[in-house]
XYZ file of C-alpha atoms in Angstrom:
514
model
C 0.000 0.000 0.000
C 1.283 3.493 -0.818
C 0.594 7.038 0.135
C 1.523 10.102 -1.906
C 3.836 12.790 -0.584
C 3.058 16.092 -2.240
C 6.020 17.565 -4.114
C 7.028 21.121 -4.659
C 4.543 23.427 -6.271
C 2.555 21.031 -8.367
C 0.844 17.792 -9.171
C 3.819 15.476 -9.744
C 3.619 13.038 -6.828
C 6.397 11.136 -5.154
C 5.269 7.752 -3.910
C 6.709 6.216 -0.757
C 5.652 3.069 1.104
C 2.987 3.782 3.671
C 5.113 2.349 6.449
C 8.079 4.580 5.554
C 7.263 8.224 6.324
C 8.947 11.013 4.394
C 10.693 12.236 7.505
C 11.067 10.984 11.029
C 12.283 12.687 14.187
C 15.801 11.211 14.286
C 17.605 10.106 11.111
C 20.006 7.749 12.868
C 17.181 5.904 14.549
C 15.442 5.208 11.247
C 18.014 2.702 10.076
C 17.348 0.545 13.085
C 21.072 -0.301 13.206
C 22.426 2.787 14.993
C 25.235 3.608 12.607
C 28.573 4.630 14.060
C 28.658 8.272 12.985
C 32.458 8.567 13.043
C 32.959 5.514 10.832
C 30.242 6.562 8.397
C 31.888 9.969 7.983
C 35.377 8.427 7.682
C 34.454 5.999 4.905
C 32.441 8.579 2.969
C 35.315 11.047 3.329
C 37.843 8.583 1.922
C 35.696 7.905 -1.132
C 35.109 11.610 -1.712
C 38.790 12.423 -1.227
C 39.868 9.805 -3.776
C 37.381 11.072 -6.369
C 38.318 14.729 -5.826
C 42.056 13.991 -6.031
C 41.568 12.109 -9.299
C 39.645 15.087 -10.663
C 42.706 17.371 -10.630
C 45.711 15.060 -10.175
C 46.060 14.292 -13.879
C 46.023 17.857 -15.215
C 49.594 18.899 -14.287
C 50.955 15.610 -15.643
C 49.271 15.733 -19.073
C 52.413 16.762 -21.007
C 54.375 13.825 -19.535
C 51.497 11.387 -20.183
C 51.187 12.666 -23.767
C 54.900 12.102 -24.357
C 54.802 8.598 -22.892
C 51.713 7.594 -24.908
C 52.932 9.358 -28.082
C 49.856 11.601 -28.230
C 49.293 15.180 -29.371
C 48.229 17.991 -27.065
C 44.752 18.002 -28.584
C 44.307 14.263 -28.197
C 45.580 14.085 -24.619
C 43.050 16.723 -23.528
C 40.376 14.034 -23.953
C 41.695 12.528 -20.720
C 40.126 15.494 -18.935
C 37.152 15.893 -21.271
C 36.011 12.248 -20.936
C 36.077 12.530 -17.153
C 34.103 15.775 -17.232
C 31.438 14.488 -19.623
C 30.945 11.224 -17.756
C 30.593 12.965 -14.393
C 28.092 15.484 -15.738
C 25.880 12.914 -17.457
C 25.875 10.183 -14.813
C 25.750 12.259 -11.609
C 22.019 13.115 -11.857
C 21.123 9.598 -13.005
C 22.982 7.824 -10.207
C 21.845 10.412 -7.683
C 18.227 9.788 -8.631
C 18.765 6.023 -8.493
C 20.166 6.477 -5.007
C 16.936 8.177 -3.922
C 14.966 5.356 -5.534
C 16.760 2.127 -4.619
C 19.021 3.121 -1.737
C 21.932 5.524 -1.355
C 24.325 2.981 0.179
C 23.636 0.535 -2.640
C 24.422 3.140 -5.286
C 27.455 4.326 -3.329
C 28.870 0.818 -3.570
C 28.166 0.800 -7.316
C 29.964 4.099 -7.953
C 32.941 3.094 -5.780
C 33.291 -0.122 -7.779
C 33.174 1.920 -11.015
C 35.745 4.333 -9.613
C 38.026 1.470 -8.565
C 37.695 -0.249 -11.955
C 38.438 2.982 -13.825
C 41.422 3.799 -11.625
C 42.912 0.317 -11.983
C 42.441 0.450 -15.750
C 44.102 3.886 -15.884
C 47.091 2.654 -13.878
C 47.548 -0.228 -16.335
C 46.818 1.771 -19.510
C 49.456 1.696 -22.230
C 47.448 3.470 -24.952
C 45.486 6.703 -25.023
C 42.079 5.144 -25.898
C 42.337 2.836 -22.877
C 43.237 5.763 -20.605
C 40.313 7.810 -21.947
C 37.917 4.904 -21.316
C 39.334 4.549 -17.795
C 38.770 8.240 -17.109
C 35.165 7.944 -18.298
C 34.651 5.152 -15.753
C 36.166 7.344 -13.038
C 33.873 10.217 -13.952
C 30.862 7.985 -13.313
C 31.691 8.359 -9.624
C 30.648 12.020 -9.686
C 27.565 10.948 -7.735
C 29.712 10.283 -4.633
C 29.086 13.789 -3.300
C 25.260 13.842 -3.526
C 25.049 10.242 -2.308
C 27.318 11.027 0.657
C 25.231 14.026 1.640
C 22.064 11.944 1.375
C 23.542 9.211 3.585
C 24.608 11.778 6.185
C 21.152 13.318 6.192
C 19.514 9.909 6.610
C 21.865 8.285 9.108
C 23.291 10.930 11.430
C 21.493 12.705 14.277
C 19.994 15.979 13.152
C 22.384 18.144 15.190
C 25.423 16.595 13.445
C 24.236 16.932 9.859
C 25.278 20.512 9.033
C 28.788 20.222 10.481
C 29.346 16.834 8.825
C 28.160 18.137 5.459
C 30.597 21.007 5.944
C 33.436 18.556 6.557
C 32.549 16.439 3.502
C 32.288 19.519 1.294
C 35.653 20.729 2.556
C 37.242 17.362 1.819
C 36.052 17.508 -1.780
C 37.681 20.910 -2.156
C 40.817 19.736 -0.367
C 41.064 16.725 -2.653
C 41.011 18.929 -5.749
C 43.773 21.092 -4.262
C 45.857 18.116 -3.148
C 45.679 16.678 -6.643
C 47.525 19.677 -8.036
C 49.945 19.789 -5.087
C 50.908 16.098 -5.275
C 51.012 15.609 -9.049
C 54.474 17.120 -9.495
C 56.325 15.147 -6.788
C 54.650 11.867 -7.792
C 55.579 12.212 -11.459
C 59.094 13.480 -10.714
C 60.005 10.721 -8.244
C 57.891 7.770 -9.455
C 55.861 7.684 -12.679
C 52.523 8.973 -13.904
C 50.936 5.558 -13.304
C 51.290 6.202 -9.564
C 48.825 9.062 -9.993
C 46.275 6.236 -10.036
C 47.841 3.583 -7.784
C 47.766 5.846 -4.705
C 44.065 6.863 -5.039
C 43.178 3.213 -5.736
C 44.342 2.332 -2.218
C 41.978 4.947 -0.752
C 39.119 3.696 -2.889
C 39.679 0.131 -1.688
C 39.481 1.166 1.971
C 36.390 3.303 1.298
C 34.676 0.456 -0.563
C 35.226 -2.040 2.258
C 34.213 0.572 4.816
C 30.939 1.440 3.103
C 30.189 -2.248 2.590
C 30.538 -3.136 6.272
C 30.245 0.169 8.139
C 27.433 2.134 6.477
C 23.824 0.959 6.907
C 21.156 1.335 4.235
C 18.482 3.911 4.936
C 14.810 2.989 4.442
C 14.132 6.489 3.080
C 13.282 5.989 -0.591
C 11.432 7.671 -3.414
C 10.379 4.545 -5.352
C 9.452 4.802 -8.999
C 10.828 4.306 -12.486
C 13.910 5.946 -13.891
C 12.959 8.594 -16.429
C 14.906 7.101 -19.340
C 13.693 9.680 -21.896
C 14.643 12.561 -19.617
C 18.038 10.969 -18.902
C 18.722 10.604 -22.636
C 17.744 14.206 -23.442
C 19.763 15.574 -20.515
C 22.770 13.514 -21.627
C 22.573 14.972 -25.138
C 22.308 18.487 -23.721
C 25.193 18.192 -21.255
C 27.518 16.413 -23.677
C 26.853 18.998 -26.390
C 27.268 22.010 -24.115
C 30.339 20.795 -22.251
C 32.034 19.508 -25.386
C 31.526 22.881 -27.097
C 32.764 24.788 -24.036
C 35.789 22.610 -23.344
C 36.859 22.279 -27.001
C 35.679 25.656 -28.305
C 39.058 27.375 -28.085
C 40.803 24.447 -29.783
C 38.210 24.114 -32.560
C 37.403 27.813 -32.851
C 34.366 29.491 -31.294
C 32.980 30.506 -34.677
C 33.314 27.093 -36.355
C 30.254 25.172 -37.480
C 31.060 22.304 -35.102
C 31.165 24.503 -31.997
C 28.081 26.554 -32.882
C 26.095 23.406 -33.752
C 26.974 21.754 -30.450
C 25.991 24.863 -28.490
C 22.673 25.084 -30.337
C 21.925 21.375 -29.821
C 22.826 21.688 -26.150
C 20.501 24.635 -25.544
C 17.601 23.139 -27.508
C 17.983 19.775 -25.754
C 18.015 21.534 -22.374
C 14.745 23.311 -23.211
C 13.255 20.002 -24.350
C 14.422 18.362 -21.118
C 12.628 20.960 -18.992
C 9.410 20.552 -20.984
C 9.557 16.762 -20.717
C 10.301 16.810 -16.978
C 7.303 19.076 -16.330
C 5.017 16.519 -17.936
C 6.254 13.095 -16.866
C 4.847 11.482 -13.729
C 8.231 10.506 -12.234
C 10.848 12.997 -13.523
C 14.590 12.490 -13.345
C 14.840 15.996 -11.888
C 11.774 17.669 -10.417
C 11.679 21.078 -12.097
C 9.238 22.361 -9.488
C 11.766 21.441 -6.824
C 14.367 23.574 -8.591
C 11.945 26.510 -8.554
C 12.274 26.787 -4.759
C 14.213 29.961 -3.940
C 16.659 28.197 -1.653
C 17.535 25.775 -4.484
C 17.818 27.994 -7.545
C 19.690 30.729 -5.673
C 22.149 28.136 -4.372
C 22.654 26.804 -7.893
C 23.480 30.314 -9.109
C 26.128 30.529 -6.402
C 27.414 27.082 -7.439
C 27.737 28.182 -11.071
C 29.743 31.251 -10.050
C 31.975 29.308 -7.670
C 32.639 26.580 -10.232
C 33.832 29.327 -12.575
C 35.931 31.175 -10.023
C 37.558 28.089 -8.485
C 39.437 27.314 -11.657
C 40.987 30.772 -11.572
C 43.073 29.591 -8.635
C 43.963 26.271 -10.244
C 44.951 27.853 -13.584
C 46.212 31.390 -13.006
C 48.291 31.055 -9.847
C 50.325 27.941 -10.845
C 50.921 29.410 -14.307
C 52.129 32.726 -12.837
C 54.395 30.911 -10.370
C 55.959 28.727 -13.091
C 56.704 31.514 -15.600
C 60.435 32.367 -15.854
C 61.682 35.268 -13.731
C 63.134 36.746 -16.939
C 59.616 37.850 -17.887
C 59.717 40.366 -15.039
C 56.512 39.068 -13.446
C 56.939 35.286 -13.253
C 58.475 33.546 -10.227
C 60.386 30.692 -11.893
C 59.026 27.876 -9.713
C 58.910 24.204 -10.684
C 55.625 22.293 -10.949
C 56.200 20.763 -7.510
C 57.067 24.117 -5.934
C 54.068 25.815 -7.517
C 51.823 23.077 -6.147
C 53.069 23.734 -2.618
C 51.763 27.295 -2.844
C 48.250 25.848 -3.045
C 48.645 24.116 0.324
C 47.313 27.127 2.287
C 44.177 26.989 0.121
C 43.526 23.341 0.950
C 44.263 23.828 4.667
C 41.815 26.729 4.869
C 39.139 24.566 3.258
C 39.696 21.944 5.951
C 39.268 24.543 8.698
C 36.410 26.578 7.286
C 34.289 23.693 5.948
C 33.249 22.448 9.416
C 33.080 26.070 10.644
C 30.492 26.680 7.934
C 28.448 23.848 9.424
C 28.607 25.474 12.868
C 27.463 28.807 11.434
C 24.700 27.048 9.524
C 23.427 25.374 12.705
C 23.234 28.737 14.487
C 22.326 31.162 11.720
C 21.279 29.122 8.678
C 23.200 28.709 5.379
C 22.786 32.283 4.141
C 25.461 33.815 6.392
C 28.326 31.382 5.593
C 27.405 31.460 1.903
C 27.571 35.264 1.854
C 30.838 35.348 3.824
C 32.363 32.706 1.558
C 31.430 34.584 -1.610
C 32.762 37.857 -0.165
C 36.093 36.253 0.789
C 36.546 34.705 -2.663
C 35.774 38.045 -4.306
C 38.501 39.641 -2.172
C 40.812 36.718 -2.956
C 40.757 37.554 -6.670
C 40.588 41.334 -6.310
C 43.919 41.331 -4.419
C 46.098 39.791 -7.172
C 44.104 41.700 -9.795
C 45.416 44.897 -8.196
C 48.921 43.651 -7.386
C 50.715 40.316 -7.787
C 54.422 41.125 -7.837
C 55.242 39.503 -4.477
C 54.835 35.881 -3.434
C 52.837 36.853 -0.362
C 50.180 38.385 -2.620
C 49.523 34.958 -4.126
C 49.698 33.189 -0.764
C 47.208 35.656 0.740
C 44.928 35.139 -2.247
C 45.123 31.364 -1.712
C 44.302 31.684 1.987
C 41.244 33.843 1.250
C 40.164 31.488 -1.533
C 40.396 28.427 0.705
C 38.481 30.096 3.533
C 35.776 31.347 1.193
C 35.339 28.073 -0.650
C 35.337 26.103 2.585
C 32.483 28.259 3.879
C 30.549 28.351 0.620
C 30.771 24.736 -0.558
C 29.441 23.454 2.764
C 26.765 26.150 2.906
C 25.527 25.246 -0.589
C 24.905 21.649 0.430
C 23.259 22.693 3.686
C 21.077 25.256 1.884
C 19.740 22.533 -0.414
C 19.206 20.122 2.489
C 17.159 22.802 4.252
C 15.075 23.447 1.137
C 14.066 19.998 -0.160
C 12.367 16.870 1.233
C 14.707 14.116 2.411
C 13.562 11.810 -0.404
C 14.888 14.283 -3.004
C 18.298 15.108 -1.508
C 20.168 13.068 -4.137
C 18.662 14.672 -7.213
C 18.816 18.224 -5.796
C 22.470 17.995 -4.743
C 23.296 16.268 -8.049
C 22.022 19.299 -9.933
C 24.226 21.556 -7.815
C 27.239 19.342 -8.632
C 26.439 19.567 -12.360
C 26.053 23.326 -12.164
C 29.460 23.653 -10.516
C 30.989 21.400 -13.198
C 29.490 23.553 -15.950
C 30.729 26.664 -14.170
C 34.211 25.157 -13.989
C 34.149 24.349 -17.704
C 33.062 27.875 -18.574
C 35.657 29.322 -16.215
C 38.436 27.244 -17.741
C 37.423 28.269 -21.266
C 37.073 31.976 -20.428
C 40.326 32.212 -18.458
C 42.151 30.327 -21.226
C 40.695 32.748 -23.793
C 41.820 35.739 -21.723
C 45.343 34.320 -21.524
C 45.403 33.419 -25.237
C 44.353 36.970 -26.096
C 47.270 38.478 -24.151
C 50.494 36.718 -25.100
C 54.031 37.771 -25.991
C 55.544 37.068 -29.425
C 57.121 33.978 -27.816
C 53.666 32.738 -26.813
C 54.006 33.440 -23.091
C 51.122 35.096 -21.180
C 51.657 38.795 -20.536
C 51.319 40.419 -17.120
C 48.032 41.954 -18.316
C 46.691 38.455 -19.011
C 46.885 37.639 -15.303
C 45.460 40.982 -14.233
C 42.491 40.541 -16.565
C 42.025 36.901 -15.556
C 41.931 37.751 -11.851
C 39.455 40.599 -12.463
C 37.164 38.300 -14.432
C 37.160 35.783 -11.565
C 36.573 38.556 -9.023
C 33.604 39.809 -11.030
C 32.040 36.356 -11.229
C 32.610 35.827 -7.489
C 30.848 39.149 -6.849
C 27.810 37.721 -8.656
C 27.878 34.894 -6.109
C 27.678 37.508 -3.341
C 24.503 38.901 -4.920
C 23.025 35.420 -5.399
C 23.739 34.496 -1.766
C 21.630 37.453 -0.615
C 18.615 35.969 -2.411
C 18.539 32.951 -0.100
C 15.832 32.908 2.585
C 17.087 34.319 5.884
C 17.207 32.309 9.101
C 14.314 34.398 10.433
C 12.074 33.596 7.472
C 12.991 29.918 7.738
C 12.069 29.885 11.423
C 8.799 31.641 10.689
C 8.058 29.060 8.027
C 8.896 26.238 10.408
C 6.458 27.630 12.951
C 3.793 27.821 10.262
C 4.564 24.295 9.066
C 4.815 22.760 12.507
C 7.619 23.309 14.991
C 7.743 19.629 15.882
C 8.394 18.488 12.316
C 11.689 17.035 11.186
C 13.717 19.009 8.600
C 12.552 16.966 5.608
C 8.940 17.205 6.715
C 9.274 20.956 7.268
C 10.651 21.320 3.737
C 7.677 19.418 2.343
C 5.155 21.427 4.307
C 6.786 24.717 3.381
C 6.936 23.940 -0.317
C 3.385 22.643 -0.264
C 2.325 25.851 1.483
C 4.090 27.960 -1.132
C 6.957 29.263 1.027
C 9.834 30.180 -1.289
């Protein structure tokens, strides 16, 4: 027997078993197995760390990999592109499946895919095999939304926001560590060890999730929207392929323009289809909630701005001192300058959770966006001393630590528990798209300001930092759109002060609170 839980703003129902309510007073008690919170967080963190490290670890080593595999610069870039496309396409699908059939079950699936892809990459001797391996790794993009869903379901309510902050920080730290560690690993071992080391983490995470993480009974049963998944895949592949390859192919070529047009048209078709199907892949009405769409705007801006740090600062550090503005550092030395960024993420991620528990997600999201704006404005004004870049990295890490955690917590506070996976998946996709756009725009700025020898000019860095600062400032504006803690509390009183967070979200959205 089933009962229907009303979804956001409209008639599309979400069916759950009658004996499994949409939200219960204590998440940890629902599993009936009293999960060990520390172990759950540890195993989820290891899986997320491995995925995040793999996301950035390969980039600094691409020239060496290309030489070893006898590949051109254009061909080797598919190692990054395949990973990006796979993550973007499969994250919403696997996130939705997690809501439907069980988040732990899907977490095990994505960890197995990640392990298989990483092992294949470590053994690869040809470029096509390495590209296929990276596509398998990208399928694990759903680790983040699945982890957040498991935390929401299994941990006591008072621990959720801080734990989400820690997980979000670890994802950011992993991306930073990838760039920091790539140089020393390649210099002292070989590029294959870029995959052997993460594989060890994945193995521990896989065993840990298998034996240490219980399955939550919270589900949103139904059928996978295959048509919607296919249309969304066409849209994301077309858009991201055009954005990531546009500079190489030419922005005005028929191939690039066609892909952009197909991507936009497919996205429009996806929205229209999702508004009409009974069990959508992504509930469009859910995305219309102010706390969700405003958070996604912030995610888009942060995805863009984050790659300013990962592209501009290492490039500036590695330029020869003979240019008059470069610092002449090696790849390994340049990576070390990103350590303050990763350390600040580790500190400010959990702090964001504390602020969220006391004041709601709006405050840490605003503070994070403001800090990142300052982080790029500083080197845009002056970047002739090493401490300017270090200070920028510290501000960037603090801001991203606050904001990444606050984004996840803002979505958790805005959607029913049965839709955590799909809502956080969308935010992950938005950040990926933002990162792709940011990479393309920053690369275009650099390409448009080069010396006769092909080196970036000092103005290229100034312009690049200003562009990132401007985009980060848009995140500040978007963060102010989020509902305040006072309005959330007022809505909770109207919806029922005794309700659990997921139930409050359902009652608020049903009542029209945006």
